[in-house]
Amino acid sequence: ELLREAFAMLPKPAHPPLWEYKVRFLCRAGGGRELAAEMLKVKQLPPTEQARLWTIVGSEAQSEGERLQAMIRASEVVADRPQERVNRLVALGEWLFASGISATDAEDQLLAAVDLLLVENESSAGDADREGDTDATDDDDAAFSTVSTARTRIASEVVGAATSVRQCEQLARIYLVLARLTASAADRTERCLVAHHYMRQMWAVSAAAATALEA
């Protein structure tokens, strides 16, 4: 009742927190048809806000089926927003891994996030930037050029591709989870090394930015 009054009294820009309270309340009250009906109404909200609410359902819903469908829906509503979709795919992959539902499906979501990050980087980086990075990444490409399974991302295609702290952090996070998903010691080591590379690159990019600001 209080939430209904708040929705009626407050302007629409103030509604997002109210939606969060409402969705959490309905999840903890048992979900079901009432929750499903309310989630139909969130289509009026921006895609990023819809994804945030679906992610809340994914963490709060009482049944595993509802949580899974909500996490999938969170990634679908931002299909045309690559960066936000990356975040939701990573969250879905980590959720699948933590839930023990399917390691293969978890890996698929995480590798899809890697693909989006690389496509995003290729579309934003110019030819000059790529040429400037070639010398700095030759050693890394050689060090990570061999991968023993088809399902493991070829490291030479990945290492050196990230050009921002955000991309490095996301790729390091993804490859650490991927390392935990593989049963092969060699593949696990490979993925840990790729994650380590991105951690080092994250600090290098941060240091370069800080130096530029001081100059």
mmCIF file of C-alpha atoms in Angstrom:
data_model
loop_
_atom_site.group_PDB
_atom_site.id
_atom_site.type_symbol
_atom_site.label_atom_id
_atom_site.label_comp_id
_atom_site.label_asym_id
_atom_site.label_seq_id
_atom_site.Cartn_x
_atom_site.Cartn_y
_atom_site.Cartn_z
ATOM 1 C CA GLU A 1 0.000 0.000 0.000
ATOM 2 C CA LEU A 2 2.789 2.425 0.885
ATOM 3 C CA LEU A 3 4.567 1.641 -2.371
ATOM 4 C CA ARG A 4 1.418 2.299 -4.386
ATOM 5 C CA GLU A 5 1.052 5.677 -2.707
ATOM 6 C CA ALA A 6 4.718 6.463 -3.370
ATOM 7 C CA PHE A 7 4.370 5.601 -7.075
ATOM 8 C CA ALA A 8 1.326 7.883 -7.290
ATOM 9 C CA MET A 9 2.906 10.808 -5.454
ATOM 10 C CA LEU A 10 6.465 10.842 -6.815
ATOM 11 C CA PRO A 11 7.529 11.851 -10.347
ATOM 12 C CA LYS A 12 8.707 9.131 -12.732
ATOM 13 C CA PRO A 13 12.425 9.967 -12.348
ATOM 14 C CA ALA A 14 12.077 8.938 -8.693
ATOM 15 C CA HIS A 15 10.461 5.570 -9.489
ATOM 16 C CA PRO A 16 13.535 3.304 -10.040
ATOM 17 C CA PRO A 17 14.263 2.809 -6.318
ATOM 18 C CA LEU A 18 10.558 2.120 -5.745
ATOM 19 C CA TRP A 19 10.631 -0.589 -8.411
ATOM 20 C CA GLU A 20 13.588 -2.200 -6.683
ATOM 21 C CA TYR A 21 11.762 -2.275 -3.333
ATOM 22 C CA LYS A 22 8.652 -3.639 -5.001
ATOM 23 C CA VAL A 23 10.455 -6.406 -6.869
ATOM 24 C CA ARG A 24 12.384 -7.480 -3.764
ATOM 25 C CA PHE A 25 9.189 -7.528 -1.710
ATOM 26 C CA LEU A 26 7.312 -9.636 -4.273
ATOM 27 C CA CYS A 27 10.227 -12.078 -4.590
ATOM 28 C CA ARG A 28 10.383 -12.572 -0.835
ATOM 29 C CA ALA A 29 6.600 -12.895 -0.687
ATOM 30 C CA GLY A 30 6.779 -15.901 -2.978
ATOM 31 C CA GLY A 31 6.880 -14.445 -6.479
ATOM 32 C CA GLY A 32 4.486 -16.290 -8.751
ATOM 33 C CA ARG A 33 1.823 -14.609 -10.873
ATOM 34 C CA GLU A 34 1.889 -11.294 -9.048
ATOM 35 C CA LEU A 35 5.620 -10.931 -9.643
ATOM 36 C CA ALA A 36 5.228 -11.978 -13.289
ATOM 37 C CA ALA A 37 2.484 -9.385 -13.779
ATOM 38 C CA GLU A 38 4.610 -6.622 -12.266
ATOM 39 C CA MET A 39 7.632 -7.551 -14.367
ATOM 40 C CA LEU A 40 5.534 -7.025 -17.491
ATOM 41 C CA LYS A 41 5.122 -3.409 -16.423
ATOM 42 C CA VAL A 42 8.876 -2.760 -16.280
ATOM 43 C CA LYS A 43 8.969 -2.772 -20.091
ATOM 44 C CA GLN A 44 8.187 0.935 -19.849
ATOM 45 C CA LEU A 45 11.553 1.520 -18.172
ATOM 46 C CA PRO A 46 14.918 2.020 -19.930
ATOM 47 C CA PRO A 47 16.640 -1.268 -20.895
ATOM 48 C CA THR A 48 19.440 -0.840 -18.350
ATOM 49 C CA GLU A 49 16.907 -0.386 -15.570
ATOM 50 C CA GLN A 50 14.947 -3.421 -16.781
ATOM 51 C CA ALA A 51 18.148 -5.476 -16.696
ATOM 52 C CA ARG A 52 18.892 -4.303 -13.159
ATOM 53 C CA LEU A 53 15.439 -5.354 -11.957
ATOM 54 C CA TRP A 54 15.646 -8.733 -13.682
ATOM 55 C CA THR A 55 19.019 -9.282 -12.013
ATOM 56 C CA ILE A 56 17.379 -8.588 -8.655
ATOM 57 C CA VAL A 57 14.784 -11.247 -9.436
ATOM 58 C CA GLY A 58 17.670 -13.544 -10.351
ATOM 59 C CA SER A 59 19.126 -13.124 -6.889
ATOM 60 C CA GLU A 60 15.935 -12.942 -4.834
ATOM 61 C CA ALA A 61 13.405 -15.320 -6.440
ATOM 62 C CA GLN A 62 12.665 -18.435 -4.420
ATOM 63 C CA SER A 63 12.706 -21.021 -7.218
ATOM 64 C CA GLU A 64 15.802 -21.865 -9.232
ATOM 65 C CA GLY A 65 13.789 -21.794 -12.456
ATOM 66 C CA GLU A 66 12.622 -18.244 -11.808
ATOM 67 C CA ARG A 67 16.157 -17.146 -10.972
ATOM 68 C CA LEU A 68 17.570 -18.688 -14.148
ATOM 69 C CA GLN A 69 14.911 -17.176 -16.410
ATOM 70 C CA ALA A 70 15.401 -13.785 -14.771
ATOM 71 C CA MET A 71 19.170 -13.837 -15.320
ATOM 72 C CA ILE A 72 18.673 -14.798 -18.968
ATOM 73 C CA ARG A 73 16.081 -12.057 -19.387
ATOM 74 C CA ALA A 74 18.481 -9.511 -17.864
ATOM 75 C CA SER A 75 20.963 -10.172 -20.663
ATOM 76 C CA GLU A 76 18.292 -10.180 -23.381
ATOM 77 C CA VAL A 77 16.781 -6.767 -22.645
ATOM 78 C CA VAL A 78 20.139 -5.058 -23.257
ATOM 79 C CA ALA A 79 20.976 -6.969 -26.445
ATOM 80 C CA ASP A 80 21.558 -3.691 -28.316
ATOM 81 C CA ARG A 81 23.822 -2.249 -25.595
ATOM 82 C CA PRO A 82 27.118 -4.190 -25.822
ATOM 83 C CA GLN A 83 28.743 -2.928 -22.635
ATOM 84 C CA GLU A 84 25.698 -3.534 -20.482
ATOM 85 C CA ARG A 85 25.173 -6.915 -22.147
ATOM 86 C CA VAL A 86 28.754 -7.864 -21.252
ATOM 87 C CA ASN A 87 28.012 -7.124 -17.596
ATOM 88 C CA ARG A 88 24.865 -9.250 -17.653
ATOM 89 C CA LEU A 89 26.502 -12.144 -19.506
ATOM 90 C CA VAL A 90 29.315 -12.216 -16.960
ATOM 91 C CA ALA A 91 26.776 -12.144 -14.134
ATOM 92 C CA LEU A 92 24.842 -14.972 -15.783
ATOM 93 C CA GLY A 93 27.981 -17.047 -16.317
ATOM 94 C CA GLU A 94 29.093 -16.556 -12.713
ATOM 95 C CA TRP A 95 25.591 -17.388 -11.485
ATOM 96 C CA LEU A 96 25.480 -20.610 -13.533
ATOM 97 C CA PHE A 97 28.892 -21.576 -12.166
ATOM 98 C CA ALA A 98 28.018 -20.779 -8.540
ATOM 99 C CA SER A 99 24.669 -22.579 -8.820
ATOM 100 C CA GLY A 100 26.279 -25.698 -10.231
ATOM 101 C CA ILE A 101 23.657 -25.896 -12.985
ATOM 102 C CA SER A 102 25.927 -26.229 -16.011
ATOM 103 C CA ALA A 103 29.640 -25.523 -16.344
ATOM 104 C CA THR A 104 29.332 -25.708 -20.132
ATOM 105 C CA ASP A 105 26.563 -23.096 -20.234
ATOM 106 C CA ALA A 106 28.517 -20.895 -17.833
ATOM 107 C CA GLU A 107 31.558 -21.081 -20.114
ATOM 108 C CA ASP A 108 29.423 -20.232 -23.159
ATOM 109 C CA GLN A 109 28.107 -17.056 -21.525
ATOM 110 C CA LEU A 110 31.569 -15.947 -20.422
ATOM 111 C CA LEU A 111 33.120 -16.546 -23.840
ATOM 112 C CA ALA A 112 30.233 -14.639 -25.441
ATOM 113 C CA ALA A 113 31.134 -11.725 -23.149
ATOM 114 C CA VAL A 114 34.772 -11.953 -24.308
ATOM 115 C CA ASP A 115 33.615 -11.812 -27.933
ATOM 116 C CA LEU A 116 31.561 -8.680 -27.249
ATOM 117 C CA LEU A 117 34.485 -6.998 -25.502
ATOM 118 C CA LEU A 118 36.788 -7.713 -28.432
ATOM 119 C CA VAL A 119 34.240 -6.488 -30.978
ATOM 120 C CA GLU A 120 33.728 -3.336 -28.914
ATOM 121 C CA ASN A 121 37.462 -2.745 -28.792
ATOM 122 C CA GLU A 122 37.915 -3.311 -32.525
ATOM 123 C CA SER A 123 35.143 -0.859 -33.353
ATOM 124 C CA SER A 124 36.528 1.859 -31.059
ATOM 125 C CA ALA A 125 40.269 1.512 -31.683
ATOM 126 C CA GLY A 126 41.821 3.013 -34.818
ATOM 127 C CA ASP A 127 44.457 1.484 -37.032
ATOM 128 C CA ALA A 128 47.078 3.798 -35.548
ATOM 129 C CA ASP A 129 46.358 2.614 -32.022
ATOM 130 C CA ARG A 130 46.633 -1.009 -33.066
ATOM 131 C CA GLU A 131 49.956 -0.356 -34.808
ATOM 132 C CA GLY A 132 51.272 1.430 -31.738
ATOM 133 C CA ASP A 133 50.422 -1.538 -29.537
ATOM 134 C CA THR A 134 52.045 -4.150 -31.785
ATOM 135 C CA ASP A 135 55.563 -3.974 -30.376
ATOM 136 C CA ALA A 136 54.382 -3.949 -26.778
ATOM 137 C CA THR A 137 52.313 -7.092 -27.222
ATOM 138 C CA ASP A 138 54.578 -9.250 -29.404
ATOM 139 C CA ASP A 139 56.081 -11.040 -26.389
ATOM 140 C CA ASP A 140 52.655 -11.623 -24.856
ATOM 141 C CA ASP A 141 51.326 -13.026 -28.132
ATOM 142 C CA ALA A 142 54.217 -15.474 -28.292
ATOM 143 C CA ALA A 143 53.825 -16.468 -24.662
ATOM 144 C CA PHE A 144 50.113 -17.201 -24.963
ATOM 145 C CA SER A 145 49.889 -18.505 -28.539
ATOM 146 C CA THR A 146 49.220 -22.159 -27.727
ATOM 147 C CA VAL A 147 45.950 -23.485 -26.360
ATOM 148 C CA SER A 148 45.236 -27.171 -25.981
ATOM 149 C CA THR A 149 41.444 -27.328 -26.426
ATOM 150 C CA ALA A 150 39.067 -25.925 -28.995
ATOM 151 C CA ARG A 151 36.794 -24.527 -26.299
ATOM 152 C CA THR A 152 39.591 -22.374 -24.816
ATOM 153 C CA ARG A 153 39.860 -18.911 -26.366
ATOM 154 C CA ILE A 154 43.098 -18.664 -28.399
ATOM 155 C CA ALA A 155 45.132 -16.367 -26.182
ATOM 156 C CA SER A 156 47.040 -14.708 -29.019
ATOM 157 C CA GLU A 157 43.713 -13.332 -30.277
ATOM 158 C CA VAL A 158 42.901 -11.900 -26.863
ATOM 159 C CA VAL A 159 46.079 -10.716 -25.136
ATOM 160 C CA GLY A 160 46.808 -7.076 -25.848
ATOM 161 C CA ALA A 161 43.305 -6.397 -27.199
ATOM 162 C CA ALA A 162 41.988 -4.422 -24.220
ATOM 163 C CA THR A 163 42.700 -0.702 -24.228
ATOM 164 C CA SER A 164 40.905 0.506 -21.085
ATOM 165 C CA VAL A 165 40.944 -0.265 -17.378
ATOM 166 C CA ARG A 166 37.325 -1.389 -17.583
ATOM 167 C CA GLN A 167 38.034 -3.885 -20.362
ATOM 168 C CA CYS A 168 41.117 -5.232 -18.588
ATOM 169 C CA GLU A 169 39.204 -5.686 -15.327
ATOM 170 C CA GLN A 170 36.339 -7.471 -17.049
ATOM 171 C CA LEU A 171 38.596 -9.772 -19.051
ATOM 172 C CA ALA A 172 40.685 -10.655 -15.995
ATOM 173 C CA ARG A 173 37.511 -11.443 -14.054
ATOM 174 C CA ILE A 174 36.139 -13.579 -16.899
ATOM 175 C CA TYR A 175 39.321 -15.601 -17.357
ATOM 176 C CA LEU A 176 39.642 -16.285 -13.641
ATOM 177 C CA VAL A 177 36.156 -17.803 -13.633
ATOM 178 C CA LEU A 178 36.929 -19.698 -16.849
ATOM 179 C CA ALA A 179 40.020 -21.115 -15.174
ATOM 180 C CA ARG A 180 37.844 -22.568 -12.420
ATOM 181 C CA LEU A 181 35.511 -24.127 -14.974
ATOM 182 C CA THR A 182 38.088 -26.263 -16.754
ATOM 183 C CA ALA A 183 39.196 -29.676 -15.569
ATOM 184 C CA SER A 184 42.490 -29.580 -17.450
ATOM 185 C CA ALA A 185 45.484 -28.321 -15.487
ATOM 186 C CA ALA A 186 47.089 -27.008 -18.677
ATOM 187 C CA ASP A 187 43.982 -25.061 -19.698
ATOM 188 C CA ARG A 188 43.542 -23.776 -16.150
ATOM 189 C CA THR A 189 47.108 -22.471 -16.157
ATOM 190 C CA GLU A 190 46.616 -20.905 -19.586
ATOM 191 C CA ARG A 191 43.540 -19.025 -18.467
ATOM 192 C CA CYS A 192 45.150 -17.885 -15.224
ATOM 193 C CA LEU A 193 48.078 -16.506 -17.224
ATOM 194 C CA VAL A 194 45.711 -14.583 -19.504
ATOM 195 C CA ALA A 195 43.911 -13.186 -16.437
ATOM 196 C CA HIS A 196 47.292 -12.199 -14.951
ATOM 197 C CA HIS A 197 48.208 -10.420 -18.164
ATOM 198 C CA TYR A 198 45.055 -8.304 -17.977
ATOM 199 C CA MET A 199 45.689 -7.433 -14.350
ATOM 200 C CA ARG A 200 49.168 -6.202 -15.286
ATOM 201 C CA GLN A 201 47.788 -4.336 -18.286
ATOM 202 C CA MET A 202 45.103 -2.734 -16.104
ATOM 203 C CA TRP A 203 47.795 -1.260 -13.860
ATOM 204 C CA ALA A 204 49.857 -0.186 -16.871
ATOM 205 C CA VAL A 205 46.915 1.653 -18.424
ATOM 206 C CA SER A 206 46.099 3.267 -15.063
ATOM 207 C CA ALA A 207 49.711 4.380 -14.567
ATOM 208 C CA ALA A 208 49.875 5.817 -18.086
ATOM 209 C CA ALA A 209 46.660 7.779 -17.502
ATOM 210 C CA ALA A 210 47.932 9.113 -14.176
ATOM 211 C CA THR A 211 51.232 10.154 -15.759
ATOM 212 C CA ALA A 212 49.376 11.944 -18.544
ATOM 213 C CA LEU A 213 47.312 13.885 -16.017
ATOM 214 C CA GLU A 214 50.429 15.011 -14.170
ATOM 215 C CA ALA A 215 52.181 16.135 -17.340
#
